[in-house]
Coordinates of C-alpha atoms in Angstrom, one line a residue:
M650 CA -14.6 -17.5 -23.6
G651 CA -17.2 -15.0 -25.2
D652 CA -20.7 -14.0 -25.7
T653 CA -22.9 -11.4 -26.9
N654 CA -25.1 -11.9 -23.9
D655 CA -25.3 -9.1 -22.1
Y656 CA -24.9 -10.9 -18.7
L657 CA -21.5 -11.7 -17.3
L658 CA -23.0 -14.2 -14.7
E659 CA -26.2 -16.3 -14.8
V660 CA -27.4 -18.2 -12.2
K661 CA -30.5 -20.4 -12.4
N662 CA -32.1 -22.4 -9.8
L663 CA -28.7 -23.1 -8.0
K664 CA -28.9 -25.7 -5.3
K665 CA -25.9 -26.8 -3.2
F666 CA -27.0 -29.5 -0.6
F667 CA -24.5 -31.4 1.8
P668 CA -25.0 -34.8 3.1
I669 CA -25.5 -36.1 6.5
R670 CA -24.0 -39.5 7.1
S671 CA -24.5 -41.5 10.0
G672 CA -23.8 -45.1 11.1
L673 CA -21.4 -47.8 10.2
F674 CA -21.5 -47.5 6.6
S675 CA -22.0 -43.4 6.6
K676 CA -25.8 -44.0 5.1
V677 CA -27.2 -40.5 4.2
V678 CA -29.5 -39.9 6.6
G679 CA -30.2 -35.9 5.5
Q680 CA -29.3 -33.0 3.6
V681 CA -28.3 -29.6 4.6
K682 CA -29.8 -27.2 2.2
A683 CA -27.3 -24.4 2.2
V684 CA -28.5 -23.0 -1.2
D685 CA -32.1 -24.2 -2.1
G686 CA -32.9 -22.9 -5.5
I687 CA -31.5 -19.3 -6.1
S688 CA -31.2 -17.4 -9.3
L689 CA -29.3 -13.9 -10.1
T690 CA -27.5 -12.3 -13.0
L691 CA -24.9 -9.9 -13.4
K692 CA -24.0 -7.4 -15.8
T693 CA -20.4 -6.4 -17.0
G694 CA -19.0 -3.7 -14.6
E695 CA -22.0 -3.9 -12.1
I696 CA -21.7 -4.6 -8.3
L697 CA -24.2 -6.8 -7.0
G698 CA -24.5 -7.0 -3.0
L699 CA -25.5 -10.5 -1.6
V700 CA -26.6 -9.9 1.8
G701 CA -28.3 -12.1 5.0
E702 CA -27.8 -13.2 8.1
S703 CA -25.0 -15.7 8.9
G704 CA -25.8 -19.3 7.7
C705 CA -28.1 -18.1 5.1
G706 CA -26.0 -19.7 2.4
K707 CA -24.6 -16.7 0.7
T708 CA -20.9 -17.6 1.1
T709 CA -21.8 -21.3 -0.4
A710 CA -23.4 -19.7 -3.2
G711 CA -20.5 -17.6 -3.8
R712 CA -18.0 -20.5 -3.9
V713 CA -20.2 -22.8 -6.1
V714 CA -20.6 -19.6 -8.5
L715 CA -16.9 -19.9 -9.2
G716 CA -16.8 -23.5 -9.5
L717 CA -15.0 -24.2 -6.0
M718 CA -17.7 -26.4 -5.1
P719 CA -19.8 -28.7 -7.4
P720 CA -23.7 -27.9 -7.3
T721 CA -26.1 -30.3 -6.4
D722 CA -28.6 -29.0 -9.3
G723 CA -28.7 -25.7 -11.6
E724 CA -26.7 -23.8 -13.9
V725 CA -24.1 -21.1 -13.8
R726 CA -23.3 -19.3 -17.1
F727 CA -20.2 -17.4 -17.2
D728 CA -19.5 -15.1 -20.0
G729 CA -22.0 -17.5 -21.9
T730 CA -20.2 -20.8 -20.9
D731 CA -22.0 -23.1 -18.3
I732 CA -18.9 -23.8 -16.2
F733 CA -20.3 -27.2 -14.8
S734 CA -19.9 -28.4 -18.4
L735 CA -16.3 -27.5 -18.8
S736 CA -13.4 -30.3 -18.4
R737 CA -11.2 -30.0 -15.7
E738 CA -8.6 -28.3 -17.6
S739 CA -11.1 -25.9 -19.5
L740 CA -12.4 -25.1 -15.9
R741 CA -8.8 -24.4 -14.6
Q742 CA -8.4 -21.8 -17.7
A743 CA -12.0 -20.3 -17.0
R744 CA -11.0 -19.6 -13.3
R745 CA -8.3 -17.1 -14.4
Y746 CA -11.1 -14.8 -15.1
M747 CA -13.3 -15.4 -11.7
Q748 CA -11.1 -14.6 -8.6
I749 CA -12.2 -14.5 -4.9
I750 CA -11.2 -12.0 -2.0
F751 CA -11.4 -14.3 1.2
Q752 CA -12.9 -13.1 4.3
D753 CA -10.0 -13.5 7.0
P754 CA -6.9 -11.8 5.9
Y755 CA -5.0 -13.8 8.4
A756 CA -6.2 -17.5 7.2
S757 CA -6.3 -16.6 3.6
L758 CA -2.3 -16.2 3.2
N759 CA -0.1 -19.2 3.3
P760 CA 2.5 -17.8 6.4
R761 CA 5.4 -19.7 4.7
M762 CA 5.3 -17.9 1.6
T763 CA 6.9 -14.2 1.1
V764 CA 4.2 -11.6 -0.5
E765 CA 6.1 -12.2 -3.8
S766 CA 5.4 -15.9 -3.8
I767 CA 1.7 -15.3 -2.9
I768 CA 1.0 -13.1 -5.8
G769 CA 3.5 -14.5 -8.1
E770 CA 2.2 -18.1 -8.0
P771 CA -0.7 -17.5 -10.2
L772 CA 1.3 -15.6 -12.8
H773 CA 3.8 -18.7 -13.0
I774 CA 1.1 -21.1 -13.2
H775 CA -1.2 -19.2 -15.9
F776 CA 1.3 -17.3 -17.9
G777 CA 4.4 -19.1 -17.3
M778 CA 6.1 -15.7 -16.4
D779 CA 9.8 -15.8 -15.4
R780 CA 11.0 -14.5 -12.0
S781 CA 12.2 -11.1 -13.2
R782 CA 8.9 -10.6 -15.3
Q783 CA 7.0 -11.8 -12.1
R784 CA 8.5 -9.5 -9.7
D785 CA 7.9 -6.6 -11.9
R786 CA 4.1 -7.4 -11.9
V787 CA 4.0 -8.0 -8.5
A788 CA 5.6 -4.7 -7.8
E789 CA 3.2 -3.1 -9.9
L790 CA 0.1 -4.9 -8.2
L791 CA 1.5 -3.9 -4.9
T792 CA 1.6 -0.1 -5.8
T793 CA -2.1 -0.3 -7.5
V794 CA -3.6 -1.5 -3.9
G795 CA -1.6 1.1 -2.1
L796 CA 1.5 -0.8 -0.4
S797 CA 5.2 -0.5 -1.7
P798 CA 7.0 -2.6 -3.6
D799 CA 9.7 -3.3 -1.2
H800 CA 6.8 -5.3 1.0
M801 CA 7.2 -8.2 -1.5
K802 CA 10.0 -10.1 0.5
R803 CA 8.0 -10.0 3.7
Y804 CA 5.9 -12.6 5.3
P805 CA 2.2 -11.9 6.1
H806 CA 2.8 -11.9 9.8
E807 CA 4.6 -8.7 9.4
F808 CA 1.6 -6.7 8.0
S809 CA -1.5 -5.5 9.9
G810 CA -5.1 -6.9 9.0
G811 CA -5.6 -4.1 6.7
Q812 CA -2.5 -4.7 4.8
R813 CA -3.0 -8.3 4.7
Q814 CA -6.2 -7.7 3.0
R815 CA -4.5 -5.2 0.2
I816 CA -2.2 -8.5 -0.5
G817 CA -5.4 -10.5 -0.9
I818 CA -6.8 -8.2 -3.3
A819 CA -3.6 -7.9 -5.2
R820 CA -3.6 -11.7 -5.5
A821 CA -7.1 -11.4 -7.1
L822 CA -6.0 -8.7 -9.6
A823 CA -2.9 -10.6 -10.7
L824 CA -4.9 -12.3 -13.4
D825 CA -6.7 -9.5 -14.7
P826 CA -10.2 -11.3 -13.7
K827 CA -13.6 -10.3 -15.1
L828 CA -15.5 -11.4 -12.1
I829 CA -14.1 -11.0 -8.4
V830 CA -16.3 -12.5 -5.7
C831 CA -15.8 -10.5 -2.4
D832 CA -16.6 -12.8 0.4
E833 CA -17.1 -10.6 3.2
A834 CA -14.0 -8.9 2.5
V835 CA -14.1 -6.3 5.0
S836 CA -16.1 -7.8 7.8
A837 CA -12.9 -8.6 9.8
L838 CA -11.3 -5.2 9.5
D839 CA -11.7 -2.3 11.8
V840 CA -14.2 0.4 11.1
S841 CA -11.8 2.8 9.8
I842 CA -9.7 0.2 7.7
Q843 CA -13.1 -1.1 6.1
A844 CA -13.7 2.4 4.5
Q845 CA -10.5 2.5 2.9
V846 CA -10.6 -1.1 1.6
I847 CA -14.2 -0.2 0.2
N848 CA -12.8 3.0 -1.4
L849 CA -10.1 1.1 -2.8
L850 CA -12.4 -1.8 -4.2
E851 CA -14.5 1.0 -5.7
D852 CA -11.7 3.0 -7.3
L853 CA -10.4 -0.4 -8.8
Q854 CA -14.1 -1.1 -10.4
S855 CA -14.0 2.5 -11.7
Q856 CA -10.1 2.1 -13.1
F857 CA -10.6 -1.3 -14.5
G858 CA -14.1 -2.1 -14.9
F859 CA -14.4 -4.9 -12.8
T860 CA -17.5 -6.9 -11.9
Y861 CA -18.2 -7.6 -8.3
L862 CA -20.4 -10.3 -6.4
F863 CA -20.0 -8.4 -3.1
I864 CA -21.1 -11.0 0.0
A865 CA -21.8 -8.7 3.1
H866 CA -24.3 -8.7 6.2
D867 CA -23.8 -5.3 6.6
L868 CA -26.1 -3.2 4.8
S869 CA -24.3 0.1 5.5
V870 CA -21.4 -1.2 3.1
I871 CA -23.7 -2.9 0.8
K872 CA -25.7 0.6 0.4
H873 CA -22.4 2.5 -0.4
I874 CA -20.7 0.1 -2.9
S875 CA -23.5 -1.8 -4.5
S876 CA -25.7 -1.0 -7.7
R877 CA -28.2 -4.0 -6.8
V878 CA -29.0 -6.0 -4.1
A879 CA -30.3 -9.4 -3.6
V880 CA -31.4 -10.3 -0.1
M881 CA -31.1 -14.4 0.9
Y882 CA -33.1 -16.1 3.8
L883 CA -32.3 -20.0 4.7
G884 CA -31.0 -20.7 1.3
K885 CA -33.6 -18.8 -0.5
M886 CA -33.8 -15.5 -2.4
V887 CA -36.4 -13.2 -0.9
E888 CA -36.0 -9.8 -2.4
T889 CA -33.9 -8.2 -5.4
A890 CA -33.7 -4.8 -6.4
D891 CA -31.3 -1.9 -7.4
T892 CA -30.3 -0.3 -4.4
E893 CA -32.2 2.8 -4.2
S894 CA -35.1 1.0 -4.5
L895 CA -34.7 -1.8 -1.9
F896 CA -33.6 1.0 0.8
N897 CA -36.3 3.4 -0.1
R898 CA -39.0 0.9 -0.8
T899 CA -38.4 -2.3 0.8
L900 CA -41.0 -4.8 0.3
H901 CA -40.2 -8.1 2.1
P902 CA -40.7 -7.9 5.9
Y903 CA -37.4 -9.9 6.4
T904 CA -35.6 -7.2 4.2
E905 CA -37.5 -4.5 6.4
A906 CA -36.1 -6.2 9.6
L907 CA -32.6 -6.0 8.5
L908 CA -32.5 -2.5 7.3
S909 CA -34.2 -1.7 10.9
A910 CA -30.9 -2.8 12.5
V911 CA -28.5 -0.7 10.5
P912 CA -27.1 2.0 12.8
M913 CA -28.2 5.5 12.1
P914 CA -25.2 8.0 11.7
D915 CA -27.2 10.6 13.4
P916 CA -27.4 10.0 17.0
T917 CA -30.6 12.5 17.4
L918 CA -32.5 10.4 15.1
E919 CA -34.2 7.3 15.9
R920 CA -35.3 4.3 13.8
K921 CA -38.1 1.9 15.1
R922 CA -36.3 -1.4 15.5
I923 CA -38.3 -4.4 14.0
V924 CA -37.1 -7.5 16.3
L925 CA -37.6 -11.0 14.7
Q926 CA -39.2 -13.6 17.0
G927 CA -37.6 -17.0 17.5
D928 CA -34.2 -18.3 15.7
V929 CA -33.5 -19.2 12.3
P930 CA -34.8 -22.5 11.5
S931 CA -32.1 -25.4 10.7
P932 CA -31.4 -25.9 6.6
I933 CA -31.7 -29.5 7.2
N934 CA -35.4 -29.3 7.7
P935 CA -36.5 -25.7 6.7
P936 CA -40.2 -24.9 7.1
S937 CA -42.5 -26.1 4.6
G938 CA -44.1 -23.1 2.0
C939 CA -42.3 -20.1 2.8
H940 CA -39.1 -20.4 4.8
F941 CA -39.6 -17.3 6.6
R942 CA -43.0 -17.9 8.0
T943 CA -42.0 -18.9 11.3
R944 CA -40.6 -15.6 12.2
C945 CA -42.8 -13.4 9.9
P946 CA -44.9 -10.8 11.7
F947 CA -47.8 -11.3 9.2
V948 CA -47.8 -15.0 8.5
Q949 CA -51.0 -16.4 7.2
S950 CA -52.4 -20.0 6.5
V951 CA -51.0 -19.7 3.0
C952 CA -47.6 -19.2 3.9
S953 CA -47.3 -22.8 5.3
E954 CA -49.1 -24.6 2.1
K955 CA -47.3 -22.8 -0.5
E956 CA -43.9 -21.7 -1.2
P957 CA -43.8 -18.0 -2.8
P958 CA -42.3 -17.2 -6.0
L959 CA -39.9 -14.7 -6.9
I960 CA -42.1 -12.1 -8.6
E961 CA -40.9 -8.6 -10.4
I962 CA -43.5 -6.2 -8.7
H963 CA -41.8 -3.4 -10.1
S964 CA -39.1 -2.6 -12.8
D965 CA -35.9 -4.6 -11.8
H966 CA -37.8 -5.1 -8.0
A967 CA -38.6 -8.8 -7.4
V968 CA -40.1 -10.3 -4.2
A969 CA -41.1 -13.6 -2.7
C970 CA -44.1 -12.7 -0.6
H971 CA -47.7 -14.1 -1.0
F972 CA -49.2 -10.7 0.0
I973 CA -47.1 -8.3 -2.3
R974 CA -49.1 -7.1 -5.3
P975 CA -47.6 -5.7 -8.6
G976 CA -47.9 -2.1 -8.7
Q977 CA -47.7 -1.9 -4.6
E978 CA -46.0 1.4 -4.0
K979 CA -45.2 0.5 -0.2
G980 CA -43.7 -2.0 2.0
L981 CA -45.8 -4.9 3.4
S982 CA -45.9 -3.4 7.1
D983 CA -47.0 -0.2 5.7
E984 CA -49.7 -1.7 3.8
L985 CA -51.5 -3.8 6.8
S986 CA -51.0 -0.9 9.2
A987 CA -53.0 1.4 6.8
A988 CA -55.6 -1.1 6.2

């Protein structure tokens, strides 16, 4: 696999719908629109943060990107190759370069396998390594993630949550991947352990040049680790920008609400909390027009009639909102309050 394209990953109009079946003959009566036409790009060595509320479709998007789920529609090009056009064997070989770190370090490791077997299995499958070479490589990987080679004979239940996640990271690194999808990789860990794992991921990225798609709902984590951020709401992309622009010049009202919920590290400082009204609509029957309109404080009639496209407002800063204009320097709430 290889291409002169600048992008390691290109996702175009990706959709993933899950059928709802009912009745004796399991007739399809509806669709859960988990991912509804998102597009994104990722350059080699970049860290893209994908954020949004629980249920917005970010985890599903990450798994479809890796080819773990078939798409309903759309295109995913990895290193210049459309992964959905590959044969089963070619896709298996391509997966060597695309790995995932799962959210739950307790559920993602086989409790009946030793650490040596967990990390060494992909080495045998893809490279045909014998036991001696596997053991040496596993020892090297454990050292890389901050564990001892002596740990390879132990089972997952003998480790803490943070140590298990390090084992999961070592497994992801085993095949020297180009792209690693971090699916809420630190959300199940204690705050102090989160910082250690995030620092480890950053060190590994600096050392080996990995490209990360970092899926999370914690914007403080995203701000720390990501170079660019993409914000999802109900299966749609609502704002994309480099990290500094997103945090300093937020344009979409949903992104503003997310940022207002991030705790301030200084207890003497106060931040005005934006509380969105209502619940997230069902992805089975999303609102017409703008999906966010049922909770948006600035909703107008056009919002129910027409879906806003994702338009670049500034360099590398795009937003999907009818009331954001090219050249706008402030967020929507600032514009309307000043009017």
